[in-house]
PDB file of C-alpha atoms in Angstrom:
ATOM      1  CA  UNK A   6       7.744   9.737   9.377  1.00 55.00           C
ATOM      2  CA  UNK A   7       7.038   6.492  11.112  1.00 83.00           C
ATOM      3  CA  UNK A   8       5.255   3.558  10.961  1.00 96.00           C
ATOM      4  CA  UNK A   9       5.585   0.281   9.154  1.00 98.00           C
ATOM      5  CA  UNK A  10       4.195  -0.629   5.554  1.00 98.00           C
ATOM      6  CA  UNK A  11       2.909  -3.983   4.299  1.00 98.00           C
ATOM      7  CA  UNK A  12       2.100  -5.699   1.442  1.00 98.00           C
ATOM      8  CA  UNK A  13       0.415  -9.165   1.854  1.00 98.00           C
ATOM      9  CA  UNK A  14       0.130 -10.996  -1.281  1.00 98.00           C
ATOM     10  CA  UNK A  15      -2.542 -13.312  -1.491  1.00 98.00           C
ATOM     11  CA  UNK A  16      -2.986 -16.234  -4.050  1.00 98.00           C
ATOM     12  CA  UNK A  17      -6.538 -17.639  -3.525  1.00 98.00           C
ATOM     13  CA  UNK A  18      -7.564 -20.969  -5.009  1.00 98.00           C
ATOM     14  CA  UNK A  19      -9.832 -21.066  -8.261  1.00 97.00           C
ATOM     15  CA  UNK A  20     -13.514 -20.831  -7.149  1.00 97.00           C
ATOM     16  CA  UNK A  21     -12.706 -19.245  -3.605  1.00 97.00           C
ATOM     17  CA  UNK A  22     -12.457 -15.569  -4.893  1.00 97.00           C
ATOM     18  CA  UNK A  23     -16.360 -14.717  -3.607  1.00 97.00           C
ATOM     19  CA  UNK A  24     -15.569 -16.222  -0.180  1.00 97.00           C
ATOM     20  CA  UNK A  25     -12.215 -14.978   0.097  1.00 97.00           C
ATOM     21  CA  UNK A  26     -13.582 -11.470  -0.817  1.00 97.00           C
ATOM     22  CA  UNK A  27     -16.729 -11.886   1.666  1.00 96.00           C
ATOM     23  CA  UNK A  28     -14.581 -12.894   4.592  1.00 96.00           C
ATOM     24  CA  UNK A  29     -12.455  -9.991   4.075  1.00 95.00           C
ATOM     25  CA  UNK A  30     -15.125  -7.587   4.136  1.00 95.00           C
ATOM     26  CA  UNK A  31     -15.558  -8.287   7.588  1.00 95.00           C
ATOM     27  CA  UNK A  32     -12.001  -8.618   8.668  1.00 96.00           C
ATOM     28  CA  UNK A  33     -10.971  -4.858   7.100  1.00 95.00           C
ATOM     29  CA  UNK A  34     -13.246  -3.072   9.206  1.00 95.00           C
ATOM     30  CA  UNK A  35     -12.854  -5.180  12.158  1.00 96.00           C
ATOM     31  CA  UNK A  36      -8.933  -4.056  12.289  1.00 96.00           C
ATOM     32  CA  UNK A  37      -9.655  -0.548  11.632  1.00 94.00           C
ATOM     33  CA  UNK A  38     -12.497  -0.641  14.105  1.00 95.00           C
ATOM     34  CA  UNK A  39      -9.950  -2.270  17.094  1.00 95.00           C
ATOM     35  CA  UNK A  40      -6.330  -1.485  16.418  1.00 96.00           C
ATOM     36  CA  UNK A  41      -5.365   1.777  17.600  1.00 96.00           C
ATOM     37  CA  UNK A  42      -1.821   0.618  16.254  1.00 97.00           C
ATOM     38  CA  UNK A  43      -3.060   0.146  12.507  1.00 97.00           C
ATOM     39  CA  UNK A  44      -3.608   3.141  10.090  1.00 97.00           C
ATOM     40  CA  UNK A  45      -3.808   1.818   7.371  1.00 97.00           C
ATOM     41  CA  UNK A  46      -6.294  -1.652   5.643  1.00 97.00           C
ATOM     42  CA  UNK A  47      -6.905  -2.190   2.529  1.00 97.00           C
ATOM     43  CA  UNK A  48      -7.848  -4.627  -0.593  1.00 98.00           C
ATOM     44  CA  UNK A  49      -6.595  -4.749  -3.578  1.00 98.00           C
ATOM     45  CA  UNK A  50      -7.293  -6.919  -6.727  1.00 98.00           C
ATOM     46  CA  UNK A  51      -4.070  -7.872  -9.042  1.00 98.00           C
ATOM     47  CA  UNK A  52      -3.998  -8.271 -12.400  1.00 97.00           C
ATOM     48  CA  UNK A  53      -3.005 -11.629 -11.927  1.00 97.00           C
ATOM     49  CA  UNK A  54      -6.255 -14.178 -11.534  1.00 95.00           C
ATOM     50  CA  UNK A  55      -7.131 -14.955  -7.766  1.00 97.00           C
ATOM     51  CA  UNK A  56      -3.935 -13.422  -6.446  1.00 98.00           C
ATOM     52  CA  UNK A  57      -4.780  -9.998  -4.322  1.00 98.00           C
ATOM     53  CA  UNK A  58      -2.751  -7.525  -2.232  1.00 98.00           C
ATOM     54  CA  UNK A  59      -3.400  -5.986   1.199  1.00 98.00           C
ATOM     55  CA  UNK A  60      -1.834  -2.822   1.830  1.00 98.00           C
ATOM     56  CA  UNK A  61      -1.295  -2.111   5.569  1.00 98.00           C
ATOM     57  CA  UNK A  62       0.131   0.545   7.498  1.00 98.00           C
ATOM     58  CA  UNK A  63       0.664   0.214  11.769  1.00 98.00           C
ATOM     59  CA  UNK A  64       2.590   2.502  14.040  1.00 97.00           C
ATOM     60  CA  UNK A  65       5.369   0.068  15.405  1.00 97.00           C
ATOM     61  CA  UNK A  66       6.304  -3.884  15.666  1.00 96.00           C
ATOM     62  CA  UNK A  67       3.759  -4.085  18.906  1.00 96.00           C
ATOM     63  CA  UNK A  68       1.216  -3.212  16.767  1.00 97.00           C
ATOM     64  CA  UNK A  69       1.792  -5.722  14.127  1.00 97.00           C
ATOM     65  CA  UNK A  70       1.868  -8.192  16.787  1.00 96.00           C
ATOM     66  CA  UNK A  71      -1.549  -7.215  18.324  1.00 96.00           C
ATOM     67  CA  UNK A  72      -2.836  -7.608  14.892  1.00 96.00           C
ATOM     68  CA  UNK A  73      -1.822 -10.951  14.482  1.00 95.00           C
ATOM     69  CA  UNK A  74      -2.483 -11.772  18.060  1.00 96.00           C
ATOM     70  CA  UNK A  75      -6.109 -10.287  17.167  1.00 97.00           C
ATOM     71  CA  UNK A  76      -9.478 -12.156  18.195  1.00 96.00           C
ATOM     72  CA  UNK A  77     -10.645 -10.745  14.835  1.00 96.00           C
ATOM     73  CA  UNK A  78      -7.598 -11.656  12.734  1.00 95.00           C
ATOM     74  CA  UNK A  79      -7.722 -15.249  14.015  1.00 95.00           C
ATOM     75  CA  UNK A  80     -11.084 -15.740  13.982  1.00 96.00           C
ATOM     76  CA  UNK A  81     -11.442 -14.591  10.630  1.00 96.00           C
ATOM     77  CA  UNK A  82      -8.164 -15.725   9.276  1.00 92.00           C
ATOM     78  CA  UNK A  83      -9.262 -19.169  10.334  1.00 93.00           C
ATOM     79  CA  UNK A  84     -12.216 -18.651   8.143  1.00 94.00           C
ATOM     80  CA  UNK A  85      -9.718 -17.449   4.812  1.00 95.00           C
ATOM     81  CA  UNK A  86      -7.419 -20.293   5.304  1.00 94.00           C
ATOM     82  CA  UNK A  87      -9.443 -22.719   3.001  1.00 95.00           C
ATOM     83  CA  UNK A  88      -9.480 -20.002   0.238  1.00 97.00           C
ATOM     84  CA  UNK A  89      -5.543 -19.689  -0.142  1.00 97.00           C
ATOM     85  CA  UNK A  90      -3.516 -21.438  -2.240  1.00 97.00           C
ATOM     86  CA  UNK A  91      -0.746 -21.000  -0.196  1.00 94.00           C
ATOM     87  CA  UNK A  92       0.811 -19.215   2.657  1.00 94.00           C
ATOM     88  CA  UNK A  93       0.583 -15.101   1.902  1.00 95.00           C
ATOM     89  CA  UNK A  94       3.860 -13.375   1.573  1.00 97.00           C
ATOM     90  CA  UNK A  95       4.573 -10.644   3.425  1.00 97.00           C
ATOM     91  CA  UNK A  96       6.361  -7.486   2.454  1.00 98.00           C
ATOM     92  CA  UNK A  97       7.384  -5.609   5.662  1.00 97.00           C
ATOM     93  CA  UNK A  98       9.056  -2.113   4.693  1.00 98.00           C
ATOM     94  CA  UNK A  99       9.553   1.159   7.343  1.00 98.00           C
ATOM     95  CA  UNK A 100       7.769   4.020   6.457  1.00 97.00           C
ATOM     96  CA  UNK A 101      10.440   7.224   5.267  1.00 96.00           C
TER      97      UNK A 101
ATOM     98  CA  UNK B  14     -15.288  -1.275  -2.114  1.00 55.00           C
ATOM     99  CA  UNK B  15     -14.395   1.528  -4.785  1.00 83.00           C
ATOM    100  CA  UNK B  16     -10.949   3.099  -5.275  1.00 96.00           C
ATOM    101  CA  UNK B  17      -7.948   1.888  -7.097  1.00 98.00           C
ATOM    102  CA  UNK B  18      -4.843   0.966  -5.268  1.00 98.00           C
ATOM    103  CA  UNK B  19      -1.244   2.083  -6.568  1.00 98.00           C
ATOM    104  CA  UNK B  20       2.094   0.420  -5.761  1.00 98.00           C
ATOM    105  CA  UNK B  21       5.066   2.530  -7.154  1.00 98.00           C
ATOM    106  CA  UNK B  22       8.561   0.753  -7.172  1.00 98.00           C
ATOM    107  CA  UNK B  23      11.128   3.431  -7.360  1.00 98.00           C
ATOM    108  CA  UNK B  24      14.805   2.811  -7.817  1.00 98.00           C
ATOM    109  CA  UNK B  25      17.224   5.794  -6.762  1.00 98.00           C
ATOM    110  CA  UNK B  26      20.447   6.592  -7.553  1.00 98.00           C
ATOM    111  CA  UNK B  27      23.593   5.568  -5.085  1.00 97.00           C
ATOM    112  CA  UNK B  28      24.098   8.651  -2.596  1.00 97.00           C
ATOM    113  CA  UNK B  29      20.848  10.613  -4.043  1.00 97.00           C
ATOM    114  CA  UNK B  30      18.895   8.536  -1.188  1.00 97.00           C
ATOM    115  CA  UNK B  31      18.627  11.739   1.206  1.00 97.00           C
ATOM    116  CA  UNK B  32      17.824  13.872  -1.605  1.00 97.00           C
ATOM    117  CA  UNK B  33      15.142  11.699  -2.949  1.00 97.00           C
ATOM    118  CA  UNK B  34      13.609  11.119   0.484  1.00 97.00           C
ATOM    119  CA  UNK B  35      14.100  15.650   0.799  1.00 96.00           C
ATOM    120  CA  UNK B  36      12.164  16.072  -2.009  1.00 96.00           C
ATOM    121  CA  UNK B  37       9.598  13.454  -1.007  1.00 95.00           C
ATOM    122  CA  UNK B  38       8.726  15.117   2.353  1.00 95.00           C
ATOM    123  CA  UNK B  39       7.621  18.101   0.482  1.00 95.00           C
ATOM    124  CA  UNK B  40       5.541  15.942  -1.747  1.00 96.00           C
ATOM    125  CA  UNK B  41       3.769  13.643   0.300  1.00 95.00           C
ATOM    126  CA  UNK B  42       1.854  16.685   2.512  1.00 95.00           C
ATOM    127  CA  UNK B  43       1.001  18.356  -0.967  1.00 96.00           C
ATOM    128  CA  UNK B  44      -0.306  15.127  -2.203  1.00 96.00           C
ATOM    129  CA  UNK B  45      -2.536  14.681   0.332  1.00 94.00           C
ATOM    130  CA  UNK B  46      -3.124  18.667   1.269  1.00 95.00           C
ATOM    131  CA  UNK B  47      -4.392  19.017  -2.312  1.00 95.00           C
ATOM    132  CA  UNK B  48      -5.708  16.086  -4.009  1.00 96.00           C
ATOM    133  CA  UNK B  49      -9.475  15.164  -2.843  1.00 96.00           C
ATOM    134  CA  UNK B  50      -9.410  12.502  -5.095  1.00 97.00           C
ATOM    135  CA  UNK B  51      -6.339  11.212  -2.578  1.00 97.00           C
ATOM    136  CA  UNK B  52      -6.737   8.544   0.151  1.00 97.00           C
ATOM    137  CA  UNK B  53      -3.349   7.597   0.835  1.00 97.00           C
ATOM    138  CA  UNK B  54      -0.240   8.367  -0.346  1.00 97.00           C
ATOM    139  CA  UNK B  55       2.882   7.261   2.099  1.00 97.00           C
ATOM    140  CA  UNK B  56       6.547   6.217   1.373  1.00 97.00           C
ATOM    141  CA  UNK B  57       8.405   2.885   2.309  1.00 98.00           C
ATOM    142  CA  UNK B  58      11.816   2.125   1.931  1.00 98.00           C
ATOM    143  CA  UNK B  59      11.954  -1.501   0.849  1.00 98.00           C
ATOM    144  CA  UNK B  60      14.669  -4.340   2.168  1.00 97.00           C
ATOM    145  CA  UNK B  61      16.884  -3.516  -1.595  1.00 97.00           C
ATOM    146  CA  UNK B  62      19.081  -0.611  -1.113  1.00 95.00           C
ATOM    147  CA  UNK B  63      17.819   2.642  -3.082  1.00 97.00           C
ATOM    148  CA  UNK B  64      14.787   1.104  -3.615  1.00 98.00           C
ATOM    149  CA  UNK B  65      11.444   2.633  -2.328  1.00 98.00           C
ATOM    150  CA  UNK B  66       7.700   1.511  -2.777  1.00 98.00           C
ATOM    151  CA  UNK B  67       4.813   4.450  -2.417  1.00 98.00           C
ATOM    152  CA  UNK B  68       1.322   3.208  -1.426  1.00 98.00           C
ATOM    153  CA  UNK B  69      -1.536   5.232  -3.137  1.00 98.00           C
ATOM    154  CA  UNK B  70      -4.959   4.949  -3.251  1.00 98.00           C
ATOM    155  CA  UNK B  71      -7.565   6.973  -5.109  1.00 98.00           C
ATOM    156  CA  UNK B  72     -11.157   7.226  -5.504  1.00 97.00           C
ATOM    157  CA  UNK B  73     -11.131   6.560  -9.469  1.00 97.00           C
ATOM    158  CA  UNK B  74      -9.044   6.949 -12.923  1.00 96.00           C
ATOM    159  CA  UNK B  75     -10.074  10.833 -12.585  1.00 96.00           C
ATOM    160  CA  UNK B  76      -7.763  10.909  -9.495  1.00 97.00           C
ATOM    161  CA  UNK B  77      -5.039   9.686 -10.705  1.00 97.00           C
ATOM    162  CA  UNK B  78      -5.334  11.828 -13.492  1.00 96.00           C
ATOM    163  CA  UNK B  79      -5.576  14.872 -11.527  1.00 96.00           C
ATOM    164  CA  UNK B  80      -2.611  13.851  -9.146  1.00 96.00           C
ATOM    165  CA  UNK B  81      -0.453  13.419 -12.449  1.00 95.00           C
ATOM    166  CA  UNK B  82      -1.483  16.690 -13.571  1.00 96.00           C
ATOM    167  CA  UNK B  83      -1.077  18.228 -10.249  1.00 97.00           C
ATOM    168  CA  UNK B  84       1.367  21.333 -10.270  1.00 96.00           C
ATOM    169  CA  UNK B  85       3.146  19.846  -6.788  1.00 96.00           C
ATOM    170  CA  UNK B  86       3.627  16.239  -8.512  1.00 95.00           C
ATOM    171  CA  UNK B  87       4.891  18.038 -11.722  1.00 95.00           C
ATOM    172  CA  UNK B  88       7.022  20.692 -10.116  1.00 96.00           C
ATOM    173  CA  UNK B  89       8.618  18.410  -7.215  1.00 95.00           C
ATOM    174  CA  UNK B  90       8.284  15.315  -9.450  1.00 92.00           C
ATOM    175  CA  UNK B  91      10.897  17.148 -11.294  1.00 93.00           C
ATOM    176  CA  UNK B  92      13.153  17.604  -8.868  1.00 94.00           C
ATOM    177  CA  UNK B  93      13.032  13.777  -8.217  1.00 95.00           C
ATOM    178  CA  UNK B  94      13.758  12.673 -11.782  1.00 94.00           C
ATOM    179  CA  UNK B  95      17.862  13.554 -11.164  1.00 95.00           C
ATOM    180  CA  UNK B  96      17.582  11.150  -8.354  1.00 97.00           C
ATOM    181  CA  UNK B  97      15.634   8.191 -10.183  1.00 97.00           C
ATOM    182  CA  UNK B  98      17.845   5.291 -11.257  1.00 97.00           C
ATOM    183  CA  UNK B  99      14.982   4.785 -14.087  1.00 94.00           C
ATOM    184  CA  UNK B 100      11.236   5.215 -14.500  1.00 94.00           C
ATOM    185  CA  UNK B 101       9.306   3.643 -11.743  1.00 95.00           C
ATOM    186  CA  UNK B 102       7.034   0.581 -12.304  1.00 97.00           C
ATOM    187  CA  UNK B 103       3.477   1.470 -11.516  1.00 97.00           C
ATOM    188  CA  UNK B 104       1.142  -1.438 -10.430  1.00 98.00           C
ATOM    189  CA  UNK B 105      -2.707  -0.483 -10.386  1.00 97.00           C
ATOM    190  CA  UNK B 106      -5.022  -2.672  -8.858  1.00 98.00           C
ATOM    191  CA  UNK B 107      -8.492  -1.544  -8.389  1.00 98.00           C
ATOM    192  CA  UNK B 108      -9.633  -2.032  -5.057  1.00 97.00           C
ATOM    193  CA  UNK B 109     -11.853  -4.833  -3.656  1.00 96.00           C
TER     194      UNK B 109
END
């Protein structure tokens, strides 16, 4: 099978966790709305305070480069940047 | 958003790689074929040799239940254990 796994984990500063979460709920849709290349968007909440995981899924490398390259992605990642702690880490892992 | 998210870390044995990943084929389809409670349910093989990550998601505790209880996850789940270097570490995260 192919296709490309993520996991983005997110630490989001103390306070932020309502815009952080707000912010995403536009960006999820908005890359499953316009990336043919991504099949996969999701949320998750750790147990870990303020610290969250997006799973992801996309077809190939080109398609994790339109999603970064993304009006949506930057115009809403601009908008997260002030809720993170710190850069997210990125797990990138092929699909079996 | 409702569902909870599941990331299972799975360690395999050296050399029962192709096996594991055989048996996983067959299990992946049945997963989602049979489990309405089921969202997504896809294999990665991570950057550490022999060791995979699955990304789940289900609708609620029920579905997890039911895939746990499912004859294809206990019959082929089975067939995976000879190939498991230990039990794999299961991180739920409800999603956002």
């Amino acid at each position: 099978m192919s296709g490309i796994g993520v996991i983005a984990t997110i630490r989001v500063l103390p306070g932020k966790e309502a815009e952080f979460e707000g912010v995403f709920a536009e960006l999820a849709p908005a890359v499953r709305a316009n990336e043919p290349g991504n099949s996969y968007y999701k949320l998750f909440r750790t147990a870990d305070a303020g610290v969250y995981k997006v799973l992801e899924c996309y077809d190939d490398e080109a398609a994790i480069a339109a999603h970064r390259a993304s009006d949506h992605f930057r115009t809403l990642g601009a908008k997260l940047g002030p809720c993170l702690a710190g850069a997210p880490e990125i797990e990138s892992m092929p699909a079996v």
